[in-house]
PDB file of C-alpha atoms in Angstrom:
ATOM      1  CA  UNK A   1      78.656   6.899  19.516  1.00 48.00           C
ATOM      2  CA  UNK A   2      79.288  10.051  17.501  1.00 54.00           C
ATOM      3  CA  UNK A   3      83.084   9.448  17.379  1.00 52.00           C
ATOM      4  CA  UNK A   4      84.964  11.821  15.055  1.00 55.00           C
ATOM      5  CA  UNK A   5      88.713  10.930  15.173  1.00 50.00           C
ATOM      6  CA  UNK A   6      89.955  12.290  11.826  1.00 49.00           C
ATOM      7  CA  UNK A   7      90.841  15.861  12.730  1.00 54.00           C
ATOM      8  CA  UNK A   8      92.787  16.667  15.930  1.00 53.00           C
ATOM      9  CA  UNK A   9      92.175  20.369  15.194  1.00 54.00           C
ATOM     10  CA  UNK A  10      88.482  19.718  15.476  1.00 52.00           C
ATOM     11  CA  UNK A  11      87.108  22.060  18.206  1.00 57.00           C
ATOM     12  CA  UNK A  12      85.309  19.197  19.941  1.00 62.00           C
ATOM     13  CA  UNK A  13      88.113  16.656  19.477  1.00 67.00           C
ATOM     14  CA  UNK A  14      88.411  16.290  23.256  1.00 75.00           C
ATOM     15  CA  UNK A  15      84.741  15.232  23.376  1.00 77.00           C
ATOM     16  CA  UNK A  16      84.541  12.953  20.321  1.00 78.00           C
ATOM     17  CA  UNK A  17      88.157  12.283  19.278  1.00 75.00           C
ATOM     18  CA  UNK A  18      88.343   8.757  20.754  1.00 80.00           C
ATOM     19  CA  UNK A  19      85.866   5.986  21.433  1.00 82.00           C
ATOM     20  CA  UNK A  20      86.105   6.325  25.218  1.00 83.00           C
ATOM     21  CA  UNK A  21      85.818  10.139  25.167  1.00 83.00           C
ATOM     22  CA  UNK A  22      82.831   9.972  22.783  1.00 82.00           C
ATOM     23  CA  UNK A  23      81.108   7.385  24.995  1.00 85.00           C
ATOM     24  CA  UNK A  24      81.689   9.499  28.100  1.00 87.00           C
ATOM     25  CA  UNK A  25      80.435  12.628  26.281  1.00 84.00           C
ATOM     26  CA  UNK A  26      77.203  10.922  25.262  1.00 85.00           C
ATOM     27  CA  UNK A  27      76.740   9.733  28.837  1.00 86.00           C
ATOM     28  CA  UNK A  28      77.173  13.348  29.963  1.00 86.00           C
ATOM     29  CA  UNK A  29      74.553  14.452  27.415  1.00 85.00           C
ATOM     30  CA  UNK A  30      72.208  11.724  28.643  1.00 86.00           C
ATOM     31  CA  UNK A  31      72.396  13.169  32.160  1.00 84.00           C
ATOM     32  CA  UNK A  32      71.728  16.680  30.814  1.00 82.00           C
ATOM     33  CA  UNK A  33      74.883  18.088  32.409  1.00 83.00           C
ATOM     34  CA  UNK A  34      76.097  21.011  30.224  1.00 83.00           C
ATOM     35  CA  UNK A  35      75.169  19.228  27.022  1.00 81.00           C
ATOM     36  CA  UNK A  36      74.549  22.463  25.116  1.00 82.00           C
ATOM     37  CA  UNK A  37      78.179  23.530  25.649  1.00 83.00           C
ATOM     38  CA  UNK A  38      79.262  20.282  23.979  1.00 81.00           C
ATOM     39  CA  UNK A  39      76.795  20.262  21.091  1.00 83.00           C
ATOM     40  CA  UNK A  40      76.544  23.910  20.033  1.00 83.00           C
ATOM     41  CA  UNK A  41      80.160  24.230  18.645  1.00 81.00           C
ATOM     42  CA  UNK A  42      79.446  21.279  16.320  1.00 80.00           C
ATOM     43  CA  UNK A  43      77.052  23.400  14.292  1.00 81.00           C
ATOM     44  CA  UNK A  44      79.959  25.598  13.138  1.00 77.00           C
ATOM     45  CA  UNK A  45      82.364  22.810  12.080  1.00 75.00           C
ATOM     46  CA  UNK A  46      82.704  22.892   8.264  1.00 72.00           C
ATOM     47  CA  UNK A  47      82.722  19.114   7.674  1.00 73.00           C
ATOM     48  CA  UNK A  48      79.528  18.550   9.656  1.00 76.00           C
ATOM     49  CA  UNK A  49      75.990  19.287   8.572  1.00 80.00           C
ATOM     50  CA  UNK A  50      74.142  21.407  11.091  1.00 82.00           C
ATOM     51  CA  UNK A  51      70.931  19.593  10.160  1.00 86.00           C
ATOM     52  CA  UNK A  52      72.571  16.205  10.741  1.00 85.00           C
ATOM     53  CA  UNK A  53      74.006  17.340  14.074  1.00 83.00           C
ATOM     54  CA  UNK A  54      70.604  18.607  15.195  1.00 85.00           C
ATOM     55  CA  UNK A  55      68.764  15.443  14.179  1.00 88.00           C
ATOM     56  CA  UNK A  56      71.393  13.184  15.801  1.00 87.00           C
ATOM     57  CA  UNK A  57      71.373  14.833  19.209  1.00 86.00           C
ATOM     58  CA  UNK A  58      67.650  15.578  19.345  1.00 88.00           C
ATOM     59  CA  UNK A  59      66.806  11.945  18.534  1.00 89.00           C
ATOM     60  CA  UNK A  60      69.486  10.765  21.004  1.00 87.00           C
ATOM     61  CA  UNK A  61      68.059  12.846  23.848  1.00 87.00           C
ATOM     62  CA  UNK A  62      64.472  11.788  23.103  1.00 89.00           C
ATOM     63  CA  UNK A  63      65.244   8.075  22.790  1.00 89.00           C
ATOM     64  CA  UNK A  64      67.836   7.725  25.543  1.00 87.00           C
ATOM     65  CA  UNK A  65      67.125  10.440  28.120  1.00 83.00           C
ATOM     66  CA  UNK A  66      63.353  10.654  27.844  1.00 86.00           C
ATOM     67  CA  UNK A  67      62.401   7.049  27.048  1.00 89.00           C
ATOM     68  CA  UNK A  68      65.049   4.444  27.892  1.00 88.00           C
ATOM     69  CA  UNK A  69      66.120   6.041  31.177  1.00 85.00           C
ATOM     70  CA  UNK A  70      62.488   6.304  32.313  1.00 88.00           C
ATOM     71  CA  UNK A  71      61.905   2.657  31.406  1.00 89.00           C
ATOM     72  CA  UNK A  72      64.908   1.596  33.500  1.00 88.00           C
ATOM     73  CA  UNK A  73      63.701   3.679  36.453  1.00 88.00           C
ATOM     74  CA  UNK A  74      60.199   2.196  36.172  1.00 88.00           C
ATOM     75  CA  UNK A  75      61.581  -1.358  36.145  1.00 88.00           C
ATOM     76  CA  UNK A  76      63.743  -0.663  39.183  1.00 86.00           C
ATOM     77  CA  UNK A  77      60.802   0.794  41.109  1.00 85.00           C
ATOM     78  CA  UNK A  78      58.705  -2.223  40.175  1.00 83.00           C
ATOM     79  CA  UNK A  79      61.374  -4.587  41.476  1.00 80.00           C
ATOM     80  CA  UNK A  80      61.726  -2.616  44.710  1.00 78.00           C
ATOM     81  CA  UNK A  81      57.963  -2.728  45.177  1.00 75.00           C
ATOM     82  CA  UNK A  82      57.902  -6.485  44.544  1.00 71.00           C
ATOM     83  CA  UNK A  83      60.629  -7.056  47.125  1.00 66.00           C
ATOM     84  CA  UNK A  84      58.825  -4.837  49.624  1.00 62.00           C
ATOM     85  CA  UNK A  85      55.539  -6.691  49.262  1.00 60.00           C
ATOM     86  CA  UNK A  86      57.221 -10.077  49.240  1.00 55.00           C
ATOM     87  CA  UNK A  87      55.981 -12.740  46.868  1.00 54.00           C
ATOM     88  CA  UNK A  88      52.358 -11.877  45.902  1.00 56.00           C
ATOM     89  CA  UNK A  89      51.544 -15.498  45.204  1.00 62.00           C
ATOM     90  CA  UNK A  90      52.811 -16.608  48.584  1.00 56.00           C
ATOM     91  CA  UNK A  91      50.940 -13.737  50.258  1.00 56.00           C
ATOM     92  CA  UNK A  92      47.699 -14.827  48.592  1.00 62.00           C
ATOM     93  CA  UNK A  93      48.262 -18.400  49.770  1.00 59.00           C
ATOM     94  CA  UNK A  94      48.799 -17.213  53.344  1.00 57.00           C
ATOM     95  CA  UNK A  95      45.671 -15.051  53.232  1.00 58.00           C
ATOM     96  CA  UNK A  96      43.611 -17.918  51.820  1.00 60.00           C
ATOM     97  CA  UNK A  97      44.904 -20.277  54.516  1.00 52.00           C
ATOM     98  CA  UNK A  98      44.144 -17.744  57.244  1.00 53.00           C
ATOM     99  CA  UNK A  99      40.639 -17.243  55.874  1.00 54.00           C
ATOM    100  CA  UNK A 100      40.036 -20.996  55.798  1.00 54.00           C
ATOM    101  CA  UNK A 101      41.252 -21.467  59.359  1.00 48.00           C
ATOM    102  CA  UNK A 102      39.152 -18.545  60.565  1.00 49.00           C
ATOM    103  CA  UNK A 103      36.075 -19.963  58.854  1.00 51.00           C
ATOM    104  CA  UNK A 104      36.658 -23.380  60.406  1.00 45.00           C
ATOM    105  CA  UNK A 105      37.075 -21.904  63.895  1.00 48.00           C
ATOM    106  CA  UNK A 106      33.957 -19.730  63.635  1.00 48.00           C
ATOM    107  CA  UNK A 107      31.641 -22.301  62.027  1.00 65.00           C
ATOM    108  CA  UNK A 108      28.657 -23.304  64.116  1.00 79.00           C
ATOM    109  CA  UNK A 109      25.449 -25.151  63.241  1.00 88.00           C
ATOM    110  CA  UNK A 110      23.607 -22.175  64.787  1.00 91.00           C
ATOM    111  CA  UNK A 111      25.286 -19.722  62.419  1.00 89.00           C
ATOM    112  CA  UNK A 112      22.197 -19.105  60.203  1.00 90.00           C
ATOM    113  CA  UNK A 113      20.223 -18.090  63.309  1.00 93.00           C
ATOM    114  CA  UNK A 114      23.161 -16.034  64.587  1.00 90.00           C
ATOM    115  CA  UNK A 115      23.420 -14.091  61.309  1.00 88.00           C
ATOM    116  CA  UNK A 116      19.678 -13.437  61.389  1.00 91.00           C
ATOM    117  CA  UNK A 117      19.873 -12.060  64.942  1.00 91.00           C
ATOM    118  CA  UNK A 118      22.751  -9.779  63.877  1.00 87.00           C
ATOM    119  CA  UNK A 119      20.222  -7.682  61.939  1.00 88.00           C
ATOM    120  CA  UNK A 120      18.915  -6.174  65.186  1.00 89.00           C
ATOM    121  CA  UNK A 121      18.431  -2.419  65.513  1.00 87.00           C
ATOM    122  CA  UNK A 122      18.844  -1.944  69.265  1.00 86.00           C
ATOM    123  CA  UNK A 123      18.984  -3.972  72.485  1.00 87.00           C
ATOM    124  CA  UNK A 124      15.200  -4.226  72.767  1.00 89.00           C
ATOM    125  CA  UNK A 125      14.982  -5.458  69.192  1.00 90.00           C
ATOM    126  CA  UNK A 126      17.693  -8.055  69.830  1.00 90.00           C
ATOM    127  CA  UNK A 127      15.947  -9.265  72.986  1.00 90.00           C
ATOM    128  CA  UNK A 128      12.690  -9.521  71.061  1.00 92.00           C
ATOM    129  CA  UNK A 129      14.310 -11.449  68.214  1.00 92.00           C
ATOM    130  CA  UNK A 130      15.779 -13.980  70.654  1.00 93.00           C
ATOM    131  CA  UNK A 131      12.424 -14.362  72.442  1.00 92.00           C
ATOM    132  CA  UNK A 132      10.609 -14.918  69.123  1.00 93.00           C
ATOM    133  CA  UNK A 133      13.176 -17.481  68.016  1.00 94.00           C
ATOM    134  CA  UNK A 134      12.770 -19.327  71.331  1.00 95.00           C
ATOM    135  CA  UNK A 135       8.971 -19.275  71.058  1.00 93.00           C
ATOM    136  CA  UNK A 136       9.175 -20.693  67.535  1.00 92.00           C
ATOM    137  CA  UNK A 137      11.505 -23.438  68.774  1.00 93.00           C
ATOM    138  CA  UNK A 138       8.970 -24.261  71.486  1.00 93.00           C
ATOM    139  CA  UNK A 139       6.129 -24.181  68.971  1.00 91.00           C
ATOM    140  CA  UNK A 140       4.023 -21.851  71.123  1.00 89.00           C
ATOM    141  CA  UNK A 141       3.417 -18.176  71.891  1.00 85.00           C
ATOM    142  CA  UNK A 142       6.055 -16.006  73.563  1.00 83.00           C
ATOM    143  CA  UNK A 143       4.341 -15.758  77.000  1.00 80.00           C
ATOM    144  CA  UNK A 144       3.909 -19.524  77.246  1.00 81.00           C
ATOM    145  CA  UNK A 145       7.416 -20.246  75.984  1.00 84.00           C
ATOM    146  CA  UNK A 146       9.120 -18.376  78.829  1.00 85.00           C
ATOM    147  CA  UNK A 147       8.658 -21.240  81.268  1.00 88.00           C
ATOM    148  CA  UNK A 148       9.356 -24.075  78.842  1.00 93.00           C
ATOM    149  CA  UNK A 149      12.456 -26.243  78.637  1.00 94.00           C
ATOM    150  CA  UNK A 150      13.628 -28.253  75.634  1.00 94.00           C
ATOM    151  CA  UNK A 151      15.817 -31.321  75.441  1.00 94.00           C
ATOM    152  CA  UNK A 152      17.934 -32.285  72.428  1.00 94.00           C
ATOM    153  CA  UNK A 153      15.156 -33.936  70.432  1.00 94.00           C
ATOM    154  CA  UNK A 154      12.635 -31.114  70.895  1.00 93.00           C
ATOM    155  CA  UNK A 155      15.304 -28.484  70.299  1.00 93.00           C
ATOM    156  CA  UNK A 156      16.317 -30.199  67.077  1.00 93.00           C
ATOM    157  CA  UNK A 157      12.714 -30.132  65.852  1.00 93.00           C
ATOM    158  CA  UNK A 158      12.224 -26.550  67.017  1.00 93.00           C
ATOM    159  CA  UNK A 159      15.255 -25.193  65.225  1.00 94.00           C
ATOM    160  CA  UNK A 160      13.930 -26.598  61.950  1.00 92.00           C
ATOM    161  CA  UNK A 161      10.822 -24.417  62.396  1.00 91.00           C
ATOM    162  CA  UNK A 162      12.868 -21.220  62.367  1.00 93.00           C
ATOM    163  CA  UNK A 163      12.376 -18.971  59.376  1.00 89.00           C
ATOM    164  CA  UNK A 164      16.080 -18.745  58.457  1.00 90.00           C
ATOM    165  CA  UNK A 165      18.107 -19.881  55.471  1.00 87.00           C
ATOM    166  CA  UNK A 166      19.759 -22.280  55.370  1.00 88.00           C
ATOM    167  CA  UNK A 167      17.743 -24.266  57.870  1.00 91.00           C
ATOM    168  CA  UNK A 168      19.355 -24.889  61.255  1.00 92.00           C
ATOM    169  CA  UNK A 169      20.088 -28.575  61.655  1.00 91.00           C
ATOM    170  CA  UNK A 170      21.864 -29.979  64.688  1.00 92.00           C
ATOM    171  CA  UNK A 171      22.986 -33.484  65.470  1.00 92.00           C
ATOM    172  CA  UNK A 172      23.698 -35.003  68.851  1.00 93.00           C
ATOM    173  CA  UNK A 173      27.371 -34.148  68.509  1.00 91.00           C
ATOM    174  CA  UNK A 174      26.438 -30.508  67.792  1.00 90.00           C
ATOM    175  CA  UNK A 175      24.223 -30.413  70.878  1.00 93.00           C
ATOM    176  CA  UNK A 176      27.037 -31.725  73.051  1.00 92.00           C
ATOM    177  CA  UNK A 177      29.794 -29.627  71.466  1.00 89.00           C
ATOM    178  CA  UNK A 178      28.061 -26.273  71.001  1.00 87.00           C
ATOM    179  CA  UNK A 179      25.243 -26.205  73.570  1.00 92.00           C
ATOM    180  CA  UNK A 180      26.039 -28.511  76.478  1.00 92.00           C
ATOM    181  CA  UNK A 181      29.716 -27.494  76.402  1.00 91.00           C
ATOM    182  CA  UNK A 182      28.638 -23.824  76.588  1.00 90.00           C
ATOM    183  CA  UNK A 183      27.226 -24.512  80.062  1.00 92.00           C
ATOM    184  CA  UNK A 184      23.715 -23.260  79.266  1.00 93.00           C
ATOM    185  CA  UNK A 185      21.718 -26.448  79.898  1.00 94.00           C
ATOM    186  CA  UNK A 186      20.245 -27.495  83.221  1.00 92.00           C
ATOM    187  CA  UNK A 187      21.277 -30.508  85.276  1.00 90.00           C
ATOM    188  CA  UNK A 188      18.445 -32.411  83.570  1.00 91.00           C
ATOM    189  CA  UNK A 189      20.018 -31.718  80.184  1.00 92.00           C
ATOM    190  CA  UNK A 190      17.340 -29.245  79.065  1.00 94.00           C
ATOM    191  CA  UNK A 191      17.522 -25.702  77.733  1.00 95.00           C
ATOM    192  CA  UNK A 192      15.297 -22.830  78.892  1.00 94.00           C
ATOM    193  CA  UNK A 193      14.871 -19.239  77.677  1.00 91.00           C
ATOM    194  CA  UNK A 194      17.665 -17.893  79.888  1.00 91.00           C
ATOM    195  CA  UNK A 195      20.043 -20.564  78.666  1.00 92.00           C
ATOM    196  CA  UNK A 196      19.007 -19.979  75.063  1.00 94.00           C
ATOM    197  CA  UNK A 197      19.664 -16.243  75.473  1.00 91.00           C
ATOM    198  CA  UNK A 198      23.129 -16.883  76.904  1.00 90.00           C
ATOM    199  CA  UNK A 199      23.788 -19.362  74.092  1.00 92.00           C
ATOM    200  CA  UNK A 200      22.879 -16.878  71.358  1.00 91.00           C
ATOM    201  CA  UNK A 201      24.879 -14.087  72.997  1.00 89.00           C
ATOM    202  CA  UNK A 202      27.926 -16.358  72.987  1.00 89.00           C
ATOM    203  CA  UNK A 203      27.316 -17.332  69.348  1.00 88.00           C
ATOM    204  CA  UNK A 204      27.051 -13.688  68.303  1.00 87.00           C
ATOM    205  CA  UNK A 205      30.271 -12.758  70.073  1.00 85.00           C
ATOM    206  CA  UNK A 206      32.101 -15.729  68.607  1.00 84.00           C
ATOM    207  CA  UNK A 207      30.816 -15.059  65.101  1.00 82.00           C
ATOM    208  CA  UNK A 208      31.701 -11.365  65.182  1.00 82.00           C
ATOM    209  CA  UNK A 209      35.238 -12.046  66.416  1.00 80.00           C
ATOM    210  CA  UNK A 210      35.667 -14.366  63.453  1.00 77.00           C
ATOM    211  CA  UNK A 211      34.353 -11.719  61.039  1.00 75.00           C
ATOM    212  CA  UNK A 212      36.797  -9.112  62.340  1.00 75.00           C
ATOM    213  CA  UNK A 213      39.663 -11.596  62.148  1.00 74.00           C
ATOM    214  CA  UNK A 214      38.693 -12.416  58.567  1.00 70.00           C
ATOM    215  CA  UNK A 215      38.654  -8.714  57.650  1.00 70.00           C
ATOM    216  CA  UNK A 216      42.113  -8.271  59.178  1.00 70.00           C
ATOM    217  CA  UNK A 217      43.457 -11.273  57.265  1.00 67.00           C
ATOM    218  CA  UNK A 218      42.099  -9.821  54.037  1.00 64.00           C
ATOM    219  CA  UNK A 219      43.612  -6.369  54.632  1.00 61.00           C
ATOM    220  CA  UNK A 220      45.132  -5.019  51.430  1.00 56.00           C
ATOM    221  CA  UNK A 221      43.252  -7.510  49.313  1.00 55.00           C
ATOM    222  CA  UNK A 222      39.608  -6.662  49.836  1.00 52.00           C
ATOM    223  CA  UNK A 223      37.864  -3.314  49.765  1.00 56.00           C
ATOM    224  CA  UNK A 224      38.506  -1.269  52.893  1.00 62.00           C
ATOM    225  CA  UNK A 225      34.731  -0.698  53.128  1.00 68.00           C
ATOM    226  CA  UNK A 226      34.274  -4.369  54.045  1.00 65.00           C
ATOM    227  CA  UNK A 227      36.829  -4.084  56.844  1.00 68.00           C
ATOM    228  CA  UNK A 228      35.236  -0.890  58.161  1.00 72.00           C
ATOM    229  CA  UNK A 229      31.778  -2.468  58.182  1.00 74.00           C
ATOM    230  CA  UNK A 230      33.110  -5.482  60.102  1.00 72.00           C
ATOM    231  CA  UNK A 231      34.691  -3.267  62.772  1.00 75.00           C
ATOM    232  CA  UNK A 232      31.621  -1.031  63.159  1.00 78.00           C
ATOM    233  CA  UNK A 233      29.330  -4.061  63.319  1.00 76.00           C
ATOM    234  CA  UNK A 234      31.593  -5.562  65.965  1.00 79.00           C
ATOM    235  CA  UNK A 235      31.272  -2.417  68.105  1.00 82.00           C
ATOM    236  CA  UNK A 236      27.487  -2.496  67.689  1.00 82.00           C
ATOM    237  CA  UNK A 237      27.279  -6.156  68.713  1.00 82.00           C
ATOM    238  CA  UNK A 238      29.634  -5.678  71.648  1.00 83.00           C
ATOM    239  CA  UNK A 239      27.615  -2.793  73.095  1.00 83.00           C
ATOM    240  CA  UNK A 240      24.288  -4.582  72.643  1.00 83.00           C
ATOM    241  CA  UNK A 241      25.586  -7.847  74.095  1.00 79.00           C
ATOM    242  CA  UNK A 242      26.978  -6.055  77.154  1.00 82.00           C
ATOM    243  CA  UNK A 243      23.623  -4.428  77.875  1.00 83.00           C
ATOM    244  CA  UNK A 244      21.688  -7.615  77.214  1.00 79.00           C
ATOM    245  CA  UNK A 245      24.033  -9.632  79.437  1.00 78.00           C
ATOM    246  CA  UNK A 246      23.663  -7.109  82.249  1.00 77.00           C
ATOM    247  CA  UNK A 247      19.880  -7.184  81.927  1.00 74.00           C
ATOM    248  CA  UNK A 248      19.948 -10.994  81.955  1.00 64.00           C
ATOM    249  CA  UNK A 249      22.109 -11.057  85.087  1.00 68.00           C
ATOM    250  CA  UNK A 250      19.742  -8.620  86.839  1.00 65.00           C
ATOM    251  CA  UNK A 251      16.794 -10.864  85.945  1.00 61.00           C
ATOM    252  CA  UNK A 252      18.557 -13.910  87.378  1.00 54.00           C
ATOM    253  CA  UNK A 253      19.379 -12.054  90.603  1.00 55.00           C
ATOM    254  CA  UNK A 254      15.764 -11.034  91.031  1.00 52.00           C
TER     255      UNK A 254
END
């Protein structure tokens, strides 16, 4: 520690005369508090080499003040950051669980068709996409399909004709759970164009809510661009669905 106890007449005896005073002096030098006033008189003490004094204190300041102290500060900041962000592993598990639950809640056998409809440009384009999908399900042209109604069996066959990937396959349980339960079928258990439109509007809303929820759950983990796209797409879908719903209601009233 630079202790020099042999000569009480030594000018810097009060700084380096005992172990405790030498340790405290080096701590003072480490902090940079008036260290030149302590070190400079040592260059003029006869029993000390000025070169040795210079090398000792320069190396001490570089190693301790500039390196070790910075390492300690960096470690402390890292620990504070870890405590602030909680356990990263546990956070990842929670995000993965939330993503899984969101995916389960938003899954629908009509999801491939829903994602295809989400590529619409405007309300007219969305209405046209729904009408074309219905006509393909009916296996006829759009004008003729407007007055047609499909039961479960014909709807199941029609959905397989859609040009989407993966193919839309529904079972009886899917028909009951996702179509009949949506209240879009007639009393005879058939689905017409108006009911199909309402069904797809509901699917689009449900799917987009799930996408926004998934983006929120992944906040801080995924690229912010993904989250922004999900929000903007949600606004686009919401505005189009509102207009399409209003137009559908006006058609029913007429």
